Coordinates of C-alpha atoms in Angstrom, one line a residue:
M1 CA 0.8 12.1 17.5
K2 CA -1.2 8.9 18.1
V3 CA -0.4 6.0 15.7
V4 CA -2.7 3.0 15.6
N5 CA -2.0 0.2 13.2
A6 CA -5.0 -1.8 11.9
V7 CA -5.7 -4.6 9.5
F8 CA -9.1 -3.4 8.2
P9 CA -10.6 0.0 8.1
S10 CA -13.7 0.8 10.2
S11 CA -16.9 1.4 8.2
D12 CA -16.6 5.1 8.9
Q13 CA -13.0 5.1 7.5
F14 CA -14.1 3.1 4.5
E15 CA -16.9 5.6 3.7
D16 CA -14.8 8.7 4.3
F17 CA -11.9 7.3 2.2
F18 CA -14.0 6.2 -0.8
G19 CA -16.4 9.2 -0.5
A20 CA -13.5 11.6 -1.2
P21 CA -13.2 13.2 -4.6
D22 CA -11.6 11.1 -7.2
D23 CA -8.8 13.4 -8.4
G24 CA -6.9 10.9 -10.5
P25 CA -3.8 8.9 -10.0
F26 CA -2.4 8.5 -6.5
V27 CA 0.2 6.6 -4.6
M28 CA -0.7 4.6 -1.5
V29 CA 2.0 4.5 1.2
N30 CA 1.7 1.2 3.1
L31 CA 3.5 0.9 6.4
L32 CA 3.4 -2.8 7.3
K33 CA 3.8 -4.6 10.6
F34 CA 3.9 -8.4 10.4
K35 CA 3.0 -11.0 12.9
D36 CA 5.9 -13.2 14.1
K37 CA 4.0 -16.3 12.9
A38 CA 1.2 -16.6 10.4
E39 CA -2.2 -17.0 11.9
Y40 CA -4.6 -18.7 9.4
A41 CA -8.1 -19.1 10.7
D42 CA -8.1 -22.8 9.9
G43 CA -4.7 -23.3 11.6
S44 CA -2.9 -24.2 8.4
D45 CA 0.6 -23.2 7.5
A46 CA 1.6 -22.5 11.1
E47 CA 5.3 -22.8 10.2
L48 CA 5.1 -19.6 8.0
S49 CA 6.1 -16.3 9.3
G50 CA 3.7 -13.4 9.0
R51 CA 6.0 -11.9 6.4
E52 CA 5.8 -15.1 4.3
A53 CA 2.0 -15.2 4.6
Y54 CA 1.8 -11.6 3.5
G55 CA 4.1 -12.4 0.7
R56 CA 1.5 -14.8 -0.7
Y57 CA -1.0 -11.9 -0.7
G58 CA 1.5 -9.5 -2.2
A59 CA 2.4 -11.8 -5.1
V60 CA -1.2 -11.9 -6.2
V61 CA -2.2 -8.3 -5.4
T62 CA 0.6 -7.0 -7.5
G63 CA -1.0 -8.6 -10.5
L64 CA -4.4 -7.1 -9.6
I65 CA -2.9 -3.7 -9.3
E66 CA -1.2 -4.0 -12.7
A67 CA -4.4 -5.3 -14.3
L68 CA -6.1 -2.1 -13.4
G69 CA -3.3 0.1 -14.7
G70 CA -1.3 0.6 -11.5
R71 CA 2.0 -0.7 -10.3
I72 CA 4.1 -1.3 -7.2
R73 CA 6.6 1.6 -7.2
Y74 CA 8.7 0.4 -4.3
S75 CA 8.7 -2.4 -1.6
G76 CA 11.4 -2.8 1.0
A77 CA 12.2 -3.7 4.6
V78 CA 12.4 -0.9 7.2
T79 CA 15.9 -0.9 8.5
G80 CA 16.1 2.1 10.8
L81 CA 14.6 5.4 12.0
L82 CA 16.4 8.7 11.7
L83 CA 13.7 11.2 12.9
G84 CA 10.7 10.9 15.2
E85 CA 9.7 8.2 17.6
V86 CA 7.4 5.3 17.5
D87 CA 6.8 2.5 20.1
D88 CA 7.2 -0.2 17.5
L89 CA 8.8 0.4 14.1
W90 CA 7.1 -1.0 11.0
D91 CA 8.7 -4.0 9.2
A92 CA 8.2 -2.9 5.6
V93 CA 7.1 -0.1 3.3
A94 CA 5.4 -0.5 0.0
L95 CA 4.4 2.3 -2.4
A96 CA 1.5 1.3 -4.8
E97 CA 0.4 3.6 -7.6
Y98 CA -3.3 3.5 -8.6
P99 CA -4.9 5.2 -11.7
S100 CA -7.9 6.4 -9.7
L101 CA -9.8 6.0 -6.4
A102 CA -12.6 4.2 -8.4
A103 CA -10.1 1.7 -9.7
F104 CA -8.7 1.1 -6.2
Q105 CA -12.2 0.6 -4.8
A106 CA -13.2 -1.8 -7.5
M107 CA -10.1 -3.9 -6.7
A108 CA -10.6 -3.6 -2.9
V109 CA -14.1 -5.1 -3.1
S110 CA -13.5 -7.6 -6.0
P111 CA -13.9 -11.3 -5.7
E112 CA -10.2 -11.7 -6.6
M113 CA -9.2 -9.6 -3.6
H114 CA -11.6 -11.5 -1.3
A115 CA -10.0 -14.7 -2.5
I116 CA -6.5 -13.6 -1.2
E117 CA -7.5 -11.6 1.9
H118 CA -6.9 -14.5 4.2
H119 CA -3.2 -14.3 3.5
R120 CA -3.1 -10.6 4.4
K121 CA -5.0 -11.2 7.6
A122 CA -2.8 -14.2 8.5
G123 CA 0.4 -12.2 8.1
L124 CA -0.4 -8.7 9.2
A125 CA -0.3 -7.4 12.8
G126 CA -1.4 -4.1 11.4
Q127 CA -0.6 -1.3 9.0
L128 CA -1.1 2.3 8.0
N129 CA -2.4 3.2 4.5
I130 CA -1.7 6.7 3.5
R131 CA -3.1 8.1 0.2
T132 CA -0.9 10.7 -1.4
R133 CA -1.5 13.1 -4.4
P134 CA 1.4 13.5 -6.8
A135 CA 3.3 16.8 -6.3
Q136 CA 4.2 19.0 -9.2
G137 CA 7.0 17.3 -11.1
F138 CA 5.9 13.8 -10.2
E139 CA 3.7 12.2 -12.8
P140 CA 2.0 8.8 -13.2
R141 CA 3.5 6.2 -15.6
G142 CA 2.9 6.6 -19.3
L143 CA 2.5 10.4 -19.5
H144 CA 5.9 10.8 -21.0
N145 CA 8.1 8.7 -23.3
D146 CA 10.4 7.8 -20.5
D147 CA 9.4 6.1 -17.3
R148 CA 10.9 8.4 -14.7
M149 CA 8.6 9.3 -11.9
W150 CA 10.6 12.4 -10.8
K151 CA 10.6 15.2 -13.4
P152 CA 12.9 17.8 -12.0
E153 CA 12.4 20.0 -15.0
L154 CA 8.8 20.4 -13.9
A155 CA 9.3 20.8 -10.2
G156 CA 11.0 24.2 -10.1
A157 CA 14.5 23.1 -9.0
L158 CA 15.7 24.6 -5.7
N159 CA 19.0 25.8 -7.2

């Protein structure tokens, strides 16, 4: 399996991704690799780590995601690898829930996203973005009175 981190999608990747059917809510798995030091195009904030620069982006993008009806489901540091093998392990994982592909695209090309993109670019060495469709038993926020993502009663328990 070939794994290539990138900071921006190619035009073909962008067209293929946003040309796919919009089948409702999804969770984007973000595997993040940070630069050791932030690299802003204007040379500013050279004392920041890549993680800190990306944190500036993350603080604002969280609000953008929430404004369109999504949310950050999880964010955390990668601390080890049990199975498989990669040359260079990612630094962090984030799971972001979006209400639709159209909502995600609107956010991705918005002026608000453009205004913070320099923090993302300064901090990221590369990443993988993996779009996932909820399996039976996992439902987006707001479909039930409680806020549990996992619905074992709908998943056909293994016991």
